Coordinates of C-alpha atoms in Angstrom, one line a residue:
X177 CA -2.6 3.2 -33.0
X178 CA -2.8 4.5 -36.6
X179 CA -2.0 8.0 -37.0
X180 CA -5.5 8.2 -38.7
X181 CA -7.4 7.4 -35.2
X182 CA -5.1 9.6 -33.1
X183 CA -5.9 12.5 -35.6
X184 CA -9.7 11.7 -35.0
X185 CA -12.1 14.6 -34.9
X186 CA -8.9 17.1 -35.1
X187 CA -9.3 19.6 -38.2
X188 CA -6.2 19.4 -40.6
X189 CA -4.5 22.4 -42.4
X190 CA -2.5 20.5 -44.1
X191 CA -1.1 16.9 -44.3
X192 CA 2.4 15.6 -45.5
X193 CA 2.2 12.0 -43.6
X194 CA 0.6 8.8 -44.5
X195 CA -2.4 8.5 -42.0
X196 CA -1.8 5.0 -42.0
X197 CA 1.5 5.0 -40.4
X198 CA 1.7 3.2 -36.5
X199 CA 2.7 5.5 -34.1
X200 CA 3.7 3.9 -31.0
X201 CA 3.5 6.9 -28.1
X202 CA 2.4 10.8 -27.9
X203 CA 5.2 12.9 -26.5
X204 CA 5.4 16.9 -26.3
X205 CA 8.9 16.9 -24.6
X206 CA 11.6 16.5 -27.0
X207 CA 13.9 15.1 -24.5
X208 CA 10.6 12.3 -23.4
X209 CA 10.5 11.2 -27.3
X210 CA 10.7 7.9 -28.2
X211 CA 11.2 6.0 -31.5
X212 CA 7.5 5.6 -33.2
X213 CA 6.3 8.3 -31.0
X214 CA 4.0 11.5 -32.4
X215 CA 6.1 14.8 -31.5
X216 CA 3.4 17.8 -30.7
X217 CA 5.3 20.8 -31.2
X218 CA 3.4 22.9 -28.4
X219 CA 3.7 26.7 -28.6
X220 CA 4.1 27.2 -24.6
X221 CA 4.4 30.1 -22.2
X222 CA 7.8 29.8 -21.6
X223 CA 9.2 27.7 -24.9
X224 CA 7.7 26.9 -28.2
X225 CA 8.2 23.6 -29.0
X226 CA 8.6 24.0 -32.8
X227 CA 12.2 24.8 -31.9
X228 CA 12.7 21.2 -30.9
X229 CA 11.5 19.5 -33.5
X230 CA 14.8 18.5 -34.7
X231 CA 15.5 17.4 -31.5
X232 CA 12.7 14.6 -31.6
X233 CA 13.1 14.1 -34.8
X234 CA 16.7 12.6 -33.7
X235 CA 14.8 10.8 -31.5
X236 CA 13.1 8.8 -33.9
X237 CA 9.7 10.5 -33.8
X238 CA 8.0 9.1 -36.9
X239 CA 5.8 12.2 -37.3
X240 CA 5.3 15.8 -35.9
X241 CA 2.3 17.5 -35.3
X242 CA 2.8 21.4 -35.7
X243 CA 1.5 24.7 -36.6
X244 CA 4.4 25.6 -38.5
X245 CA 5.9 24.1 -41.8
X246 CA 8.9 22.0 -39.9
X247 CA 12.0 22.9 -41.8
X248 CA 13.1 19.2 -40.5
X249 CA 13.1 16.2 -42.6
X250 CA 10.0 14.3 -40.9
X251 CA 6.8 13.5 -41.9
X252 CA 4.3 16.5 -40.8
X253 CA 0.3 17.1 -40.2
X254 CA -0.2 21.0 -39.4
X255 CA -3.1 22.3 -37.1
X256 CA -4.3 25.6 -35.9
X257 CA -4.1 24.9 -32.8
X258 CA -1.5 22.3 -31.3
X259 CA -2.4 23.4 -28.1
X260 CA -6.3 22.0 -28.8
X261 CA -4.4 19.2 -30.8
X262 CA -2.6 17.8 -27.9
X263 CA -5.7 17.7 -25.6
X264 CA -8.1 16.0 -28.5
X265 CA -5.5 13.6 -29.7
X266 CA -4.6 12.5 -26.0
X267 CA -8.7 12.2 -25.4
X268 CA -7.9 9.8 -28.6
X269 CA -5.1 7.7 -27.3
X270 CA -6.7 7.0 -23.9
X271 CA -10.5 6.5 -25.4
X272 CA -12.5 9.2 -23.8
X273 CA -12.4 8.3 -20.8
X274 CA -14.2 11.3 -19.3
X275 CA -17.4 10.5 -21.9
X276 CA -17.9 7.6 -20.0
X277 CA -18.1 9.4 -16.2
X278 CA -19.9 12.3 -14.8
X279 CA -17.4 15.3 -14.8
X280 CA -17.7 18.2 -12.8
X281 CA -15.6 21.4 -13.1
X282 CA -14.8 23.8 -10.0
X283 CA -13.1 27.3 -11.2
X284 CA -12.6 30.8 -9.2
X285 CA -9.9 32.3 -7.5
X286 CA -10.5 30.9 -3.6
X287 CA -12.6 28.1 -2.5
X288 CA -11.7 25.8 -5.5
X289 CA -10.6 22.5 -3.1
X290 CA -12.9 23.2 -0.3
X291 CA -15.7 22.7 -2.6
X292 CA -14.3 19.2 -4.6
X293 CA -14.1 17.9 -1.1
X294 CA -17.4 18.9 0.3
X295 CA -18.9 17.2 -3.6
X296 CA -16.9 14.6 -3.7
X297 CA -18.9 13.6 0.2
X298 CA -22.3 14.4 -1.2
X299 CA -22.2 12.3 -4.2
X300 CA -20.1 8.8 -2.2
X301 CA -23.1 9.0 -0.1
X302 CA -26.1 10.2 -1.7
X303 CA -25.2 9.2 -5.3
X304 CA -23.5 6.0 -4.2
X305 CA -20.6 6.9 -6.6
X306 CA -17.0 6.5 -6.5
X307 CA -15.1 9.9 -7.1
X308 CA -12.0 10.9 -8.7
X309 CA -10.9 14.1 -7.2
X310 CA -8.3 16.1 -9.2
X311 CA -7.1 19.3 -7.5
X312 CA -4.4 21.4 -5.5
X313 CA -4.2 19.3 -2.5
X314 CA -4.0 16.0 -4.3
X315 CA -6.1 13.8 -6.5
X316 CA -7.9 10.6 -5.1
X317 CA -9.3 7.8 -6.9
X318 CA -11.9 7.1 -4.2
X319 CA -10.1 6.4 -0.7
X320 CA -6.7 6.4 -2.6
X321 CA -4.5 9.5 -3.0
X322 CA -2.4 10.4 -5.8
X323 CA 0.2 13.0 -5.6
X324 CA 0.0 16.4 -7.7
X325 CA 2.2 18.5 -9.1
X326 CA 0.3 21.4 -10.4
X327 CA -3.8 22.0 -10.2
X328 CA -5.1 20.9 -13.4
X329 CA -2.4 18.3 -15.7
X330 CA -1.2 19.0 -18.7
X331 CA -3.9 17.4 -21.1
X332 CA -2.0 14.5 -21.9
X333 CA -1.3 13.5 -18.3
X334 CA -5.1 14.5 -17.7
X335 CA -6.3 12.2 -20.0
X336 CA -4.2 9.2 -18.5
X337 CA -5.3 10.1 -15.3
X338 CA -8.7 9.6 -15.8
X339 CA -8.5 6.3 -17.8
X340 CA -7.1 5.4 -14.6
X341 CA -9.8 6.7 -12.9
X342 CA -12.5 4.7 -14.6
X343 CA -10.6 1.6 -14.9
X344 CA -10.7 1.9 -11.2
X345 CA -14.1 2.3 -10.9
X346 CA -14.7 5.7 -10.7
X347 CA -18.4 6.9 -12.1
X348 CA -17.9 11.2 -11.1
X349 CA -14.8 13.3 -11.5
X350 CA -14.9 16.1 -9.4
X351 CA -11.7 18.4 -10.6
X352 CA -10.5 21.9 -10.1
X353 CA -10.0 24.0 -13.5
X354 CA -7.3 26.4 -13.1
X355 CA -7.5 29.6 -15.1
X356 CA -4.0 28.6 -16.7
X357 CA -5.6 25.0 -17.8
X358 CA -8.5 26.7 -19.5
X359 CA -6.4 29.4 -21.3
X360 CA -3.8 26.8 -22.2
X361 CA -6.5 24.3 -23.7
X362 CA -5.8 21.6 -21.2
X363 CA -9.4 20.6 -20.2
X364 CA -10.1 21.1 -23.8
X365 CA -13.0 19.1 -25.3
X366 CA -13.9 17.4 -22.2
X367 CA -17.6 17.4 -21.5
X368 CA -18.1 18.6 -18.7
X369 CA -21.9 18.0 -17.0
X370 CA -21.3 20.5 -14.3
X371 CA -19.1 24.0 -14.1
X372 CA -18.9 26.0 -10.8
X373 CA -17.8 29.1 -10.6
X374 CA -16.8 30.1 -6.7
X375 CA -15.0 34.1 -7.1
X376 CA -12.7 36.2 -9.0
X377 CA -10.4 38.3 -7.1
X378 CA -6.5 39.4 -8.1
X379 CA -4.3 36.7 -8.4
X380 CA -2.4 35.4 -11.5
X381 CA -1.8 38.8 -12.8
X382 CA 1.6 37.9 -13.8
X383 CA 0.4 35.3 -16.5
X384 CA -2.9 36.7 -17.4
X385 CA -2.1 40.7 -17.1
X386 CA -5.3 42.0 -16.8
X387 CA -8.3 40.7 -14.3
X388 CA -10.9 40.6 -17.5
X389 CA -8.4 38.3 -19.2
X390 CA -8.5 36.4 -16.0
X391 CA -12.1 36.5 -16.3
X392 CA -12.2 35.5 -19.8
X393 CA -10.0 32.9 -19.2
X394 CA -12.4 31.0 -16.4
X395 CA -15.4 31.3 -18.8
X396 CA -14.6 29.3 -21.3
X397 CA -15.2 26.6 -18.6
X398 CA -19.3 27.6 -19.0
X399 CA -18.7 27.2 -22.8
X400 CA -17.9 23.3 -22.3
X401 CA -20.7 22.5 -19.5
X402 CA -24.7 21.4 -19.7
X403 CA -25.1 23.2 -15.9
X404 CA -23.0 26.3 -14.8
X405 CA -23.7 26.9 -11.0
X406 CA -22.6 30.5 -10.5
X407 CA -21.8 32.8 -7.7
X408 CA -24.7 35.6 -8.5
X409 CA -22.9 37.8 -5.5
X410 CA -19.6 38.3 -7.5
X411 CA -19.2 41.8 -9.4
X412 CA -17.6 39.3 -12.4
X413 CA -20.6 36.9 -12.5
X414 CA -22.2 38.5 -15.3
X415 CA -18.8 39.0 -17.7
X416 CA -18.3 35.4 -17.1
X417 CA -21.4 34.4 -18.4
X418 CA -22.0 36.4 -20.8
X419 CA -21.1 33.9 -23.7
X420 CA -22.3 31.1 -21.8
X421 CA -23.3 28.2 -23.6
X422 CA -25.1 25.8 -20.7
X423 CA -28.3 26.2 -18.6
X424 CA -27.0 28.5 -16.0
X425 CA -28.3 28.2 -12.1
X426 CA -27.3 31.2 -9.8
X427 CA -26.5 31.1 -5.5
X428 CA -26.1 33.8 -3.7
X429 CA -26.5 35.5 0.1
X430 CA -27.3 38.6 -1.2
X431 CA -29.1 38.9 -5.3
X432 CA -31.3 37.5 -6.4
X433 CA -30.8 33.9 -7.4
X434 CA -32.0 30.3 -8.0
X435 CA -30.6 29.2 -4.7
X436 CA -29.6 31.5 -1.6
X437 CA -28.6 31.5 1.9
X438 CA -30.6 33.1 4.9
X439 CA -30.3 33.7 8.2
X440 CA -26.9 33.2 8.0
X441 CA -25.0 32.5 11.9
X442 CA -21.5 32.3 11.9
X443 CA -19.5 31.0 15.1
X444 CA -16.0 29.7 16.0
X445 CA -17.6 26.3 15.1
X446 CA -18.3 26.4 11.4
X447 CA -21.5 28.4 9.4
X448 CA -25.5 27.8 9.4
X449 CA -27.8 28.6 7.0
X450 CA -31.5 27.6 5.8
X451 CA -30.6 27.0 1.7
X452 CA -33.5 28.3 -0.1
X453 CA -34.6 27.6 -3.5
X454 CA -38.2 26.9 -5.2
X455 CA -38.8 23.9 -4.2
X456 CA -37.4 24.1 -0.6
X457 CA -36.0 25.6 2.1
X458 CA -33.4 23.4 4.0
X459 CA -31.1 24.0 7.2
X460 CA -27.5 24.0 6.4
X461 CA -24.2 23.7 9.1
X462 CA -20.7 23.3 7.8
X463 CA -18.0 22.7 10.4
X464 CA -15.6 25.3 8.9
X465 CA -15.8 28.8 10.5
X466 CA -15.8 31.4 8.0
X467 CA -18.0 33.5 5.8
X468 CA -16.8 32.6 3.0
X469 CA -17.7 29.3 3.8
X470 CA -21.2 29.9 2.8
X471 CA -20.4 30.2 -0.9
X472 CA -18.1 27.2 -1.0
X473 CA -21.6 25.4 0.5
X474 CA -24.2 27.0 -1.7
X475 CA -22.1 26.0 -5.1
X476 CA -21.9 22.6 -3.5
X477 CA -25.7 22.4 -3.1
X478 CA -26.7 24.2 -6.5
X479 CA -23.9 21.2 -8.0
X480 CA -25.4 18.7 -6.0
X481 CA -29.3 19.8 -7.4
X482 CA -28.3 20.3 -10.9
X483 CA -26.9 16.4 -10.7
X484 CA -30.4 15.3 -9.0
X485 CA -29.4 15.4 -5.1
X486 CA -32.2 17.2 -3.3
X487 CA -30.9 20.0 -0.8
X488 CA -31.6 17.6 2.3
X489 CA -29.9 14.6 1.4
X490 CA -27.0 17.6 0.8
X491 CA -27.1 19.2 3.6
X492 CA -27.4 15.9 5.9
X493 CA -23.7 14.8 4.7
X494 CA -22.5 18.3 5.0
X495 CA -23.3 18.2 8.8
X496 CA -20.7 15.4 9.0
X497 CA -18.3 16.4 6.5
X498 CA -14.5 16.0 7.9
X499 CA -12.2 19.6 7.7
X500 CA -10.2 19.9 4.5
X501 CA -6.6 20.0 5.2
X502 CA -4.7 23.3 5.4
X503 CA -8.2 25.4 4.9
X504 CA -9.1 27.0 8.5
X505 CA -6.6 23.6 9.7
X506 CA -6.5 23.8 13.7
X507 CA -3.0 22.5 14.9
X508 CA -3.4 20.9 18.5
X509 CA -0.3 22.3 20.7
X510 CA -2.3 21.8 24.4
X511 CA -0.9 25.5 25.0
X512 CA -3.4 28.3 25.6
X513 CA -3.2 29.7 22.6
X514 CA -3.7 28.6 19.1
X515 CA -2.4 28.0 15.8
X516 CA -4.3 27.6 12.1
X517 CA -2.7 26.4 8.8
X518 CA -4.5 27.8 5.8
X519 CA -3.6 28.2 2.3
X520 CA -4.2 32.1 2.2
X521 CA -2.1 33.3 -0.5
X522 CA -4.0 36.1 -2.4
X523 CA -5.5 39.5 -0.4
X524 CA -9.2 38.1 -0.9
X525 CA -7.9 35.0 0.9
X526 CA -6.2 36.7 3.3
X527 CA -9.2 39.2 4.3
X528 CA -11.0 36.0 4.6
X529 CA -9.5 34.2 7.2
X530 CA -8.3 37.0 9.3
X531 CA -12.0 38.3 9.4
X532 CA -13.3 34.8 10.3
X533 CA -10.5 34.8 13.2
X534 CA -11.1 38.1 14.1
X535 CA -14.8 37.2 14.8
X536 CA -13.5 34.6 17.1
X537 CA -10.5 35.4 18.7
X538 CA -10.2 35.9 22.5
X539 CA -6.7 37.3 22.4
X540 CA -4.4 38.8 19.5
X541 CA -4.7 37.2 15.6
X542 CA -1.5 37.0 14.8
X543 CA -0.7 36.5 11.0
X544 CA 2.3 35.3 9.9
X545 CA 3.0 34.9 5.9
X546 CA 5.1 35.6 3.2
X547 CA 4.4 36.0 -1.3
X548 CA 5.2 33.7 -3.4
X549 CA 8.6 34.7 -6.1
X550 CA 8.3 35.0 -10.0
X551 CA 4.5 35.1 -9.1
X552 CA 1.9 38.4 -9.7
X553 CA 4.0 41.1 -7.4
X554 CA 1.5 44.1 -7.3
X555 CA -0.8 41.7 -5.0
X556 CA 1.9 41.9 -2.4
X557 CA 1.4 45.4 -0.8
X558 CA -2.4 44.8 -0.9
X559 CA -1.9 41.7 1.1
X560 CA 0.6 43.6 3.4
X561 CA -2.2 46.0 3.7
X562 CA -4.8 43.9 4.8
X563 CA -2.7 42.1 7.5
X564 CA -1.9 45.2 9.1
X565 CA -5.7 46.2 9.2
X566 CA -7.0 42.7 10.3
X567 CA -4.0 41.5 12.9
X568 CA -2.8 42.7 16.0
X569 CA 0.9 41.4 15.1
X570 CA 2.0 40.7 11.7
X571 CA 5.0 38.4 11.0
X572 CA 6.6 38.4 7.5
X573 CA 8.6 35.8 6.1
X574 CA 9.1 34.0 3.3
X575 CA 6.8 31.6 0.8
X576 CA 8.1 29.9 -2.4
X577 CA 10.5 32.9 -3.1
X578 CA 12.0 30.3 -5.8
X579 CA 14.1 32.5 -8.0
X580 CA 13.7 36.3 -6.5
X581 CA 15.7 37.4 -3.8
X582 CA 13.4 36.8 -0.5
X583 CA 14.2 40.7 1.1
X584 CA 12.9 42.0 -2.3
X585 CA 9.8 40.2 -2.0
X586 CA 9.2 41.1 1.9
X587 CA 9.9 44.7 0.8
X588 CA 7.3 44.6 -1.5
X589 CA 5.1 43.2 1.5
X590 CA 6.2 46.2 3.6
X591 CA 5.0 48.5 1.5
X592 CA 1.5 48.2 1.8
X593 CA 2.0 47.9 5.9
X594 CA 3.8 51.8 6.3
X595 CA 1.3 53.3 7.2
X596 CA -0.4 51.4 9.6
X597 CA 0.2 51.6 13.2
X598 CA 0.1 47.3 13.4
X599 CA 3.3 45.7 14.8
X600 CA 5.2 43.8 12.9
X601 CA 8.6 41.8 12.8
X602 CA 10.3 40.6 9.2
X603 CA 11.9 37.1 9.5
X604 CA 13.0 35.9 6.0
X605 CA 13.7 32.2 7.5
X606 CA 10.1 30.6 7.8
X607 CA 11.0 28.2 10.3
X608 CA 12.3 30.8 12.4
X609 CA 9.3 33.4 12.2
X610 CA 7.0 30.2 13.3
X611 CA 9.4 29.2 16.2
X612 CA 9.3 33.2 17.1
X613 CA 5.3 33.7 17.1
X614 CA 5.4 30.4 19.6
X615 CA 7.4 31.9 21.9
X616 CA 6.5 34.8 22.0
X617 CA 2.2 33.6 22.0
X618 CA 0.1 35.0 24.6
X619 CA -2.9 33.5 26.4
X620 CA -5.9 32.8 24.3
X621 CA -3.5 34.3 21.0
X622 CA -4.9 33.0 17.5
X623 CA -1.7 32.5 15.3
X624 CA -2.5 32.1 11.6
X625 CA 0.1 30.5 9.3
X626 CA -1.0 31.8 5.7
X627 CA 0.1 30.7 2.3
X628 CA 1.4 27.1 2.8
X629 CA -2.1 25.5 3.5
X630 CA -1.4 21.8 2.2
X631 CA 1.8 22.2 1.2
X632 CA 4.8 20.4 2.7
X633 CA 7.6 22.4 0.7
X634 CA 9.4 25.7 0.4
X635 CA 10.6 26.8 -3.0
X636 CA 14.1 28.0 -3.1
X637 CA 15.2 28.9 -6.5
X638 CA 14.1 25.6 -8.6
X639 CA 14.5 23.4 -5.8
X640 CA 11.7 21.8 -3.4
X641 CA 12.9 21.9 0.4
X642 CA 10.9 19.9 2.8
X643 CA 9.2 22.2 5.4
X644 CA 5.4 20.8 6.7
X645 CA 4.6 23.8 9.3
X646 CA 2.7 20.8 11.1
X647 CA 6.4 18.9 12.1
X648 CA 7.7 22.6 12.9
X649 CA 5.1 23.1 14.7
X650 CA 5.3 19.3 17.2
X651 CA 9.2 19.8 16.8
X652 CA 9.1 23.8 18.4
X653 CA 6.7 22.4 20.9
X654 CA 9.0 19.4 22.0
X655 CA 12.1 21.8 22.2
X656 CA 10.0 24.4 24.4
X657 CA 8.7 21.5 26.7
X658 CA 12.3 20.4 27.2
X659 CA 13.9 23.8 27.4
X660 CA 10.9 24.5 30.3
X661 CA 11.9 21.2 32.0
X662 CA 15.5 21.8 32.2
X663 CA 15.5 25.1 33.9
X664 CA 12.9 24.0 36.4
X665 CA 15.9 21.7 37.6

């Protein structure tokens, strides 16, 4: 491609390359760059990539975009953003692939990958379209799945990701839009036809500092939509769309809004609802038990309307719709007690699922979890807090503790539990605190496993260790069943 057609649409400060020059590859890693290739000198979070411009200029990069004057001996083009640059020029090199499909953005704190799954449903079956789902769990072109490394690509990776996407058929993206993606311009200049917004409660806090930057942050998603469908009930609903730039369409169980839920029943079993809006008023269930579950249904609905579904043809697949893996995730042990996997890993979350168990439980809610390491650490005494007000016995261990030293972050756990009269016994090895809560379950217990949802991996410094609480779970049960057989002998 000529360096004039990668550079399309992509304002220029200044220019000291010919435009007409091949370049052979787009690379933003020094140490990926190839001979031919187009070097984007990124200014990131943790490095800025104008340092290693010599370093691909070695490797034969034949130009460099930057926002600096390279004091390296290769031809340059300098931007305002490289940032913006990157996610334009990559857009270029792959041809738009998301101008030619229907894209649909999910952002908030919680709820995110519930609602891509329960979309992605509607629209196979009432749309007749095959989806490409991008998102924490995985990403899925149709049937098939793709595995992820972080929630939204880097923009590069994004945009080769959904040229596969259409060249596999795909007509409807449905993707999650992390707060980091937005601020760091990955989803930038893809036109979106649909942004949800599902909550804002504290997470991130490490990268964004302040919860209006985090707000700020997720609103640029309603800048680069035609439909926002908004949670109305959230406190940060208005600051988020107040520079809105799309058509917006509110839901809510409680304000006034375009679309709302009434005569809301919520049971071990999943939620019901009559979904009203103007032009109808529809009964809704959802297998998935949980209140919150009613907002990650109405901004399916108001998503599903604003792309031409009516709420019945909606709320007929929703009936049917399978459980989303590691979100409320019943493990069958054929003891008389039971276990849940769910993702919980900020205090919103957490309040969330131990108040839908709590509504159900016969016995004790036991809730076992740990915080995640180099990760927001003032959220960690709040989610101690709310354990030891929601559970009968709290277990605390250990989740991603990747570089920090695992006692330091259950300490920080601990210190929002002091005060509470709550049980509760600190195992740093996670294996071990999920072999203890097993043996030591009661009849008709609820044990909840928080914070590893999906995930099939503990973080230990920089390293990924296999751990699936699932096998922990069938392997624990296998050893008990043989450890009760051999001293009935």
């Amino acid at each position: 491609m000529k360096l004039r057609e990668l550079l399309a649409e992509i304002p220029l400060i200044e220019c000291r390359a010919d435009l007409d020059m091949d370049i052979s590859g787009v690379s933003y890693d020094s140490r990926k760059t190839r001979r031919g290739d187009l070097f984007v000198a990124v200014t990131g979070y943790a490095a800025d990539g104008h340092a290693y411009i010599p370093a691909a200029a070695e490797k034969g990069a034949a130009c460099v975009l930057c926002e600096r004057v390279p004091e390296s001996d290769v031809p340059w083009v300098r931007v305002e953003s490289s940032r913006r640059a990157l996610a334009l020029l990559s857009a270029n090199w792959f041809g738009h692939p998301a101008r030619e499909m229907t894209m649909i953005g999910v952002t908030g704190t919680n709820g995110k990958t519930t609602t891509t799954y329960l979309l992605k449903s509607i629209l196979e079956e009432k749309a007749g379209a095959k989806v490409g789902l991008i998102g924490t769990n995985q990403n899925m072109i149709g049937e098939k799945v793709l595995e992820t490394e972080r929630t939204t690509p880097e923009s590069f990776e994004l945009q080769k990701l959904l040229r596969l996407m259409k060249n596999s058929g795909c007509t409807h993206v449905v993707m999650e839009v992390s707060s980091h993606a937005l601020y760091l311009e990955r989803v930038y200049g893809i036109p979106f036809a649909v942004g949800i917004f599902t909550n804002l409660t504290q997470d991130h806090l490490d990268f964004h500092k302040t919860m209006e930057n985090y707000c700020d942050a997720k609103a640029k998603l309603f800048r680069m939509c035609k439909v926002g469908v908004v949670n109305a009930d959230d406190p940060w609903c208005a600051r988020l769309t107040k520079n809105a730039a799309c058509r917006i369409l509110t839901y809510a169980q409680h304000a006034a809004a375009d679309l709302r839920a009434e005569t809301v029943a919520l049971s071990a079993d999943g939620v019901s609802f009559e979904a009203v809006s103007e032009e109808a008023r529809v009964p809704v269930f959802v297998g998935i038990p949980g209140g919150f579950m009613v907002y990650n249904t109405l901004d399916v609905l108001g998503a599903a309307m604003a792309l031409g579904i009516p709420l019945e043809d909606s709320a007929q697949v929703l009936r049917c719709s399978a459980h989303v893996k590691g979100r409320v995730e019943v493990v069958p042990t054929g003891e008389d007690y039971t276990m849940l996997i769910d993702y919980a890993h900020t205090p919103d979350a957490v309040e969330n699922v131990l108040k839908t168990v709590r509504g159900f439980a016969k016995g004790r809610v036991v809730a076992l979890f740990g915080c995640g390491g180099d990760r927001d650490r003032t959220k960690r005494p709040l989610m101690g807090a709310i354990a030891a007000q929601l559970a009968d016995l709290v277990i605390v261990t250990s989740d991603n503790p990747r570089t920090e030293d695992p006692k330091g972050i259950i300490q920080d756990i601990l210190a929002g539990m002091y005060q509470a009269q709550t049980p509760h016994i600190v195992l740093e090895n996670r294996i071990e605190a999920i072999q203890y809560a097993m043996d030591h379950a009661q009849k008709d217990d609820v044990i909840v496993l928080m914070g590893k949802g999906h995930e099939t991996y503990q973080i230990i410094g920089t390293k990924k260790h296999h751990l699936d609480e699932r096998e922990v779970i069938a392997e624990h049960l296998a050893e008990m069943k043989k450890r009760k057989e051999q001293q009935e002998k």
